[in-house]
């Protein structure tokens, strides 16, 4: 794929009023999600769940792309249409998670590095043939006493940059995701300091690997207080600190920033996105690539029972539309009340 084509796909992923649905839960993660509603995770329940999400009417109004897991990219809906085609027929771009998850970083207790570079060139080629147009790789950074270490930031950034370069070579737009976890009792100031360092190191590595900035999307975490911090930053403070941090670190050549939700409640994730866009215009599109904040309310309504599909889809559509409105700072609490 040419650079122009990478750029075109990247821009479509962060089109105005839209964002990305992350539905790329690995086997372990989807099992945890299903455990929460007490249903078994097997091929058929995973397919039924993803089919419920992807066939929601009108979802393309607020969803530009969907990140899939390897199994889902190869799965067909109940009418026999492969999921990537189900999505592309609606004008939604299919993407694929290509990392193989985090493993312990030797000699750095409490820190991890994401694996999956070996053989990636071949996998990118295959995923492209299966219909994917973009990819995702998630690096995980933990805040605690004395961590993250520079080694952790640098090792993860190197892997992200190698992944991004391989994707662009093979014609997939890379989503570069350095996630600073919200677990812990750290303050919002500490989160800002760590996020800023992580992004600086990541963009330095992207530069060294000659990654084409116009043909990638950044998926960062927001600057929030640690989950167990007694003093929780409010919506406006989170928005201001996050934008300040990104302006210091993310080149304007990057077409878009699509946040992860990271365990924030669904409504809070929407409020944060809305507050950031209300502060715009910004040098890049400020969008979403949520998994839990888009899916959790629908998952709870679904309960694994076909009779609940319509109710779950209604809730999923509503969350997507709220986040679509937050893309231009037009979300308000009234939208929740109207839907209730
Ligand atoms: P959450 O929005 O649930 O954090 O997930 C986004 C994601 O894709 C993590 O890699």
Coordinates of C-alpha atoms and ligand atoms in Angstrom, one line a residue:
X1 CA 0.0 0.0 0.0
X2 CA 1.3 3.4 -0.8
X3 CA 1.8 6.1 1.8
X4 CA -1.2 8.0 0.4
X5 CA -3.3 4.9 1.0
X6 CA -2.1 4.5 4.6
X7 CA -2.9 8.1 5.1
X8 CA -6.4 7.7 3.6
X9 CA -7.2 4.7 5.9
X10 CA -5.8 6.5 9.0
X11 CA -7.9 9.5 8.3
X12 CA -11.0 7.4 7.8
X13 CA -10.4 5.7 11.2
X14 CA -10.7 9.0 12.9
X15 CA -13.4 10.5 10.7
X16 CA -15.4 13.3 12.3
X17 CA -18.2 12.1 14.6
X18 CA -16.8 8.5 14.7
X19 CA -14.4 6.3 16.6
X20 CA -13.2 2.8 16.9
X21 CA -14.8 -0.2 18.7
X22 CA -12.1 -2.4 20.2
X23 CA -13.5 -5.9 20.1
X24 CA -10.2 -7.7 20.1
X25 CA -10.3 -9.3 23.5
X26 CA -7.8 -12.2 23.7
X27 CA -9.1 -15.6 24.8
X28 CA -8.2 -14.8 28.5
X29 CA -9.8 -11.4 28.4
X30 CA -13.1 -12.4 26.8
X31 CA -13.3 -15.3 29.3
X32 CA -13.0 -12.7 32.1
X33 CA -15.7 -10.6 30.5
X34 CA -18.0 -13.6 30.1
X35 CA -17.3 -14.8 33.7
X36 CA -18.8 -11.4 34.8
X37 CA -22.2 -12.4 33.3
X38 CA -21.7 -16.1 34.2
X39 CA -21.6 -17.5 30.7
X40 CA -19.1 -19.9 29.3
X41 CA -16.6 -18.6 26.7
X42 CA -16.6 -21.0 23.7
X43 CA -16.5 -20.5 20.0
X44 CA -20.2 -20.3 19.7
X45 CA -20.8 -17.8 22.6
X46 CA -17.9 -15.6 21.3
X47 CA -19.4 -15.6 17.8
X48 CA -22.9 -14.8 19.1
X49 CA -21.6 -11.9 21.2
X50 CA -19.6 -10.4 18.4
X51 CA -22.4 -10.9 16.0
X52 CA -24.8 -9.0 18.3
X53 CA -22.3 -6.1 18.4
X54 CA -21.4 -6.0 14.7
X55 CA -25.0 -6.3 13.4
X56 CA -26.4 -3.5 15.5
X57 CA -28.3 -1.3 13.1
X58 CA -26.9 2.2 12.4
X59 CA -23.7 1.6 14.3
X60 CA -21.7 2.9 11.3
X61 CA -23.0 6.4 12.1
X62 CA -20.6 6.5 15.0
X63 CA -18.2 3.6 14.5
X64 CA -15.5 4.0 11.8
X65 CA -13.6 0.7 12.5
X66 CA -13.5 -2.4 14.6
X67 CA -10.4 -4.1 16.1
X68 CA -10.8 -7.9 15.9
X69 CA -9.0 -10.8 17.5
X70 CA -7.4 -13.4 15.3
X71 CA -10.2 -15.9 15.8
X72 CA -12.9 -13.3 15.0
X73 CA -11.3 -12.2 11.8
X74 CA -11.6 -15.8 10.7
X75 CA -15.2 -16.3 11.9
X76 CA -18.4 -16.0 9.9
X77 CA -21.7 -14.6 11.2
X78 CA -24.6 -17.1 11.4
X79 CA -25.6 -16.3 7.8
X80 CA -22.2 -17.4 6.7
X81 CA -20.7 -13.9 5.9
X82 CA -17.2 -13.6 7.4
X83 CA -17.1 -10.9 10.1
X84 CA -14.7 -8.6 8.1
X85 CA -17.2 -8.5 5.3
X86 CA -20.1 -7.9 7.7
X87 CA -18.3 -4.8 8.8
X88 CA -17.0 -3.6 5.4
X89 CA -20.5 -3.8 3.9
X90 CA -21.6 -1.3 6.5
X91 CA -18.6 0.9 5.6
X92 CA -16.8 0.0 8.8
X93 CA -13.1 -0.7 8.5
X94 CA -11.9 -4.1 9.9
X95 CA -8.7 -4.1 11.9
X96 CA -6.7 -6.8 13.8
X97 CA -4.8 -7.0 17.1
X98 CA -1.4 -8.4 16.2
X99 CA 0.5 -8.4 19.5
X100 CA 0.8 -11.6 21.6
X101 CA 0.3 -10.0 24.9
X102 CA 2.6 -8.9 27.8
X103 CA 5.2 -11.1 29.5
X104 CA 7.4 -10.3 32.6
X105 CA 10.5 -8.2 31.8
X106 CA 13.4 -10.1 33.3
X107 CA 15.2 -8.3 36.2
X108 CA 12.4 -5.6 36.4
X109 CA 9.9 -6.8 38.9
X110 CA 6.4 -5.6 38.3
X111 CA 7.1 -4.6 34.7
X112 CA 6.1 -6.2 31.4
X113 CA 7.0 -6.1 27.7
X114 CA 4.7 -7.0 24.9
X115 CA 5.7 -9.9 22.6
X116 CA 4.8 -10.8 19.0
X117 CA 7.4 -9.4 16.6
X118 CA 8.7 -12.8 15.4
X119 CA 7.0 -13.7 12.2
X120 CA 5.0 -10.5 12.2
X121 CA 5.8 -9.7 8.6
X122 CA 4.1 -13.0 7.5
X123 CA 1.1 -12.4 9.7
X124 CA 0.6 -8.9 8.4
X125 CA 0.5 -10.3 4.9
X126 CA -2.1 -12.9 5.9
X127 CA -4.3 -10.5 7.8
X128 CA -4.3 -8.1 4.9
X129 CA -5.5 -10.9 2.6
X130 CA -8.2 -11.7 5.2
X131 CA -9.5 -8.1 4.8
X132 CA -7.8 -6.1 7.7
X133 CA -6.8 -2.6 6.9
X134 CA -5.2 -1.6 10.2
X135 CA -3.6 -3.3 13.2
X136 CA -3.1 -2.8 16.9
X137 CA -0.3 -3.4 19.4
X138 CA -0.7 -2.7 23.1
X139 CA 2.2 -1.9 25.4
X140 CA 1.5 -1.9 29.1
X141 CA 3.1 0.5 31.6
X142 CA 2.5 0.2 35.3
X143 CA 2.9 3.0 37.8
X144 CA 4.2 2.0 41.2
X145 CA 7.0 2.8 43.6
X146 CA 10.1 3.4 41.5
X147 CA 8.4 2.2 38.2
X148 CA 8.1 2.5 35.3
X149 CA 11.9 2.2 34.7
X150 CA 13.4 3.8 31.6
X151 CA 14.2 0.2 30.5
X152 CA 10.6 -0.7 30.5
X153 CA 9.5 2.4 28.5
X154 CA 12.4 2.0 26.0
X155 CA 11.9 -1.8 25.5
X156 CA 8.2 -1.3 24.9
X157 CA 8.6 1.7 22.6
X158 CA 11.2 -0.3 20.6
X159 CA 8.7 -3.1 20.1
X160 CA 5.9 -0.7 19.2
X161 CA 8.0 1.1 16.6
X162 CA 9.2 -2.2 15.0
X163 CA 5.6 -3.4 14.9
X164 CA 4.5 -0.1 13.3
X165 CA 7.2 -0.2 10.7
X166 CA 6.4 -3.8 9.7
X167 CA 2.6 -2.9 9.5
X168 CA 3.3 0.1 7.2
X169 CA 5.6 -2.0 5.0
X170 CA 2.8 -4.6 4.6
X171 CA 0.0 -2.0 4.1
X172 CA -1.7 -1.9 7.5
X173 CA -2.2 1.3 9.4
X174 CA -0.6 0.7 12.9
X175 CA -2.5 1.8 16.0
X176 CA 0.3 2.5 18.5
X177 CA -0.9 1.9 22.0
X178 CA 1.3 2.7 25.0
X179 CA -1.2 2.2 27.9
X180 CA -0.3 3.6 31.2
X181 CA -2.5 1.6 33.6
X182 CA -4.8 3.4 36.0
X183 CA -4.3 0.7 38.7
X184 CA -2.6 2.1 41.8
X185 CA -2.8 4.9 44.3
X186 CA -0.7 7.4 42.3
X187 CA -1.8 11.0 41.9
X188 CA -2.9 12.6 38.6
X189 CA 0.3 14.6 38.5
X190 CA 2.3 11.4 38.6
X191 CA 0.2 9.9 35.8
X192 CA 0.8 13.0 33.7
X193 CA 4.6 12.8 34.3
X194 CA 4.7 9.1 33.4
X195 CA 2.4 9.4 30.3
X196 CA 4.5 12.3 29.0
X197 CA 7.7 10.3 29.4
X198 CA 6.2 7.2 27.8
X199 CA 5.0 9.2 24.8
X200 CA 8.3 11.0 24.3
X201 CA 10.2 7.7 24.3
X202 CA 7.6 6.1 22.0
X203 CA 7.8 8.9 19.4
X204 CA 11.6 8.8 19.6
X205 CA 11.5 5.1 18.7
X206 CA 9.0 5.6 15.9
X207 CA 11.4 8.2 14.5
X208 CA 14.3 5.8 14.6
X209 CA 12.3 3.1 12.8
X210 CA 11.2 5.6 10.2
X211 CA 7.5 5.2 10.9
X212 CA 5.4 7.4 8.6
X213 CA 3.5 9.6 11.1
X214 CA 0.7 10.5 8.7
X215 CA -0.1 6.8 8.3
X216 CA -0.5 5.8 12.0
X217 CA -3.0 6.4 14.9
X218 CA -1.9 6.9 18.5
X219 CA -4.0 5.1 21.2
X220 CA -3.0 6.5 24.5
X221 CA -4.5 6.3 28.0
X222 CA -6.0 9.5 29.5
X223 CA -4.2 11.4 32.3
X224 CA -6.3 10.3 35.3
X225 CA -5.7 9.7 39.0
X226 CA -4.8 6.2 40.0
X227 CA -7.8 4.1 40.7
X228 CA -7.0 3.9 44.5
X229 CA -5.9 7.5 44.9
X230 CA -8.1 9.2 47.5
X231 CA -8.0 12.5 45.6
X232 CA -9.7 11.9 42.2
X233 CA -9.2 14.5 39.5
X234 CA -12.4 15.9 38.0
X235 CA -13.5 15.7 34.3
X236 CA -12.1 19.2 33.4
X237 CA -8.8 18.6 35.0
X238 CA -8.4 15.2 33.3
X239 CA -9.2 16.8 29.9
X240 CA -6.7 19.7 30.4
X241 CA -3.9 17.6 31.7
X242 CA -4.4 15.0 28.9
X243 CA -4.4 17.6 26.1
X244 CA -1.4 19.4 27.6
X245 CA 0.5 16.2 27.8
X246 CA -0.4 15.2 24.2
X247 CA 0.5 18.7 22.8
X248 CA 3.9 18.3 24.3
X249 CA 4.6 14.9 22.8
X250 CA 2.5 14.1 19.8
X251 CA 3.6 15.6 16.4
X252 CA 0.8 17.4 14.5
X253 CA 1.5 15.1 11.5
X254 CA -0.3 12.3 13.4
X255 CA -3.9 12.3 12.0
X256 CA -5.6 11.1 15.1
X257 CA -5.5 10.1 18.7
X258 CA -8.0 7.4 19.7
X259 CA -8.1 6.9 23.5
X260 CA -8.6 3.6 25.3
X261 CA -11.0 3.6 28.2
X262 CA -8.8 1.6 30.6
X263 CA -11.4 0.7 33.1
X264 CA -13.2 4.1 33.5
X265 CA -16.9 3.8 33.7
X266 CA -18.7 4.1 30.3
X267 CA -20.2 7.5 31.1
X268 CA -17.0 8.9 32.5
X269 CA -15.0 7.9 29.4
X270 CA -17.6 9.7 27.3
X271 CA -17.4 12.8 29.5
X272 CA -13.6 13.0 29.3
X273 CA -13.6 12.7 25.5
X274 CA -16.3 15.4 25.3
X275 CA -14.4 17.8 27.5
X276 CA -11.3 17.4 25.5
X277 CA -13.1 18.1 22.2
X278 CA -14.9 21.0 23.7
X279 CA -11.4 22.6 24.3
X280 CA -10.5 22.2 20.6
X281 CA -9.6 22.6 17.8
X282 CA -6.6 20.4 18.3
X283 CA -3.7 19.6 15.9
X284 CA -5.1 16.0 15.5
X285 CA -8.5 14.4 15.7
X286 CA -9.3 13.5 19.3
X287 CA -11.3 10.2 19.2
X288 CA -12.0 6.9 21.0
X289 CA -11.0 3.3 20.6
X290 CA -12.9 1.9 23.6
X291 CA -13.5 -1.7 24.5
X292 CA -15.1 -1.7 28.0
X293 CA -16.6 1.8 27.8
X294 CA -18.5 0.8 24.6
X295 CA -19.3 -2.8 25.4
X296 CA -19.9 -3.2 29.1
X297 CA -23.4 -1.9 29.4
X298 CA -24.4 -4.0 26.3
X299 CA -22.7 -7.1 27.7
X300 CA -24.6 -6.8 30.9
X301 CA -27.9 -6.4 29.0
X302 CA -27.1 -9.3 26.7
X303 CA -26.4 -12.0 29.4
X304 CA -25.8 -14.5 26.7
X305 CA -29.5 -14.9 25.9
X306 CA -30.8 -14.4 22.4
X307 CA -34.0 -12.8 23.7
X308 CA -31.9 -9.9 25.0
X309 CA -30.2 -9.1 21.7
X310 CA -32.5 -6.2 20.7
X311 CA -32.2 -4.6 24.2
X312 CA -28.4 -5.0 24.2
X313 CA -28.1 -3.6 20.7
X314 CA -30.1 -0.6 21.7
X315 CA -27.7 0.1 24.6
X316 CA -24.7 -0.5 22.4
X317 CA -26.0 1.9 19.7
X318 CA -26.7 4.5 22.4
X319 CA -23.1 4.4 23.8
X320 CA -21.7 4.6 20.3
X321 CA -23.8 7.7 19.6
X322 CA -22.9 9.3 22.9
X323 CA -19.2 8.9 22.1
X324 CA -19.9 10.1 18.5
X325 CA -21.4 13.3 19.9
X326 CA -18.4 13.6 22.3
X327 CA -16.1 13.7 19.2
X328 CA -17.3 17.3 18.7
X329 CA -18.0 18.3 22.3
X330 CA -21.7 17.9 21.8
X331 CA -22.4 15.2 24.3
X332 CA -24.5 16.1 27.4
X333 CA -26.0 14.2 30.3
X334 CA -29.4 14.8 28.6
X335 CA -28.5 12.1 26.0
X336 CA -28.3 9.5 28.8
X337 CA -31.6 10.6 30.3
X338 CA -33.4 10.6 26.9
X339 CA -32.2 7.0 26.3
X340 CA -33.2 5.7 29.8
Ligands
LIG1 P1 -10.4 -0.5 27.1 O1 -11.2 0.6 26.4 O2 -11.4 -1.5 27.8 O3 -9.3 -0.1 27.9 O4 -9.8 -1.4 25.9 C1 -9.2 -0.8 24.9 C2 -8.1 -1.7 24.3 O5 -8.2 -2.0 23.1 C3 -7.1 -2.1 25.1 O6 -6.0 -2.6 24.3

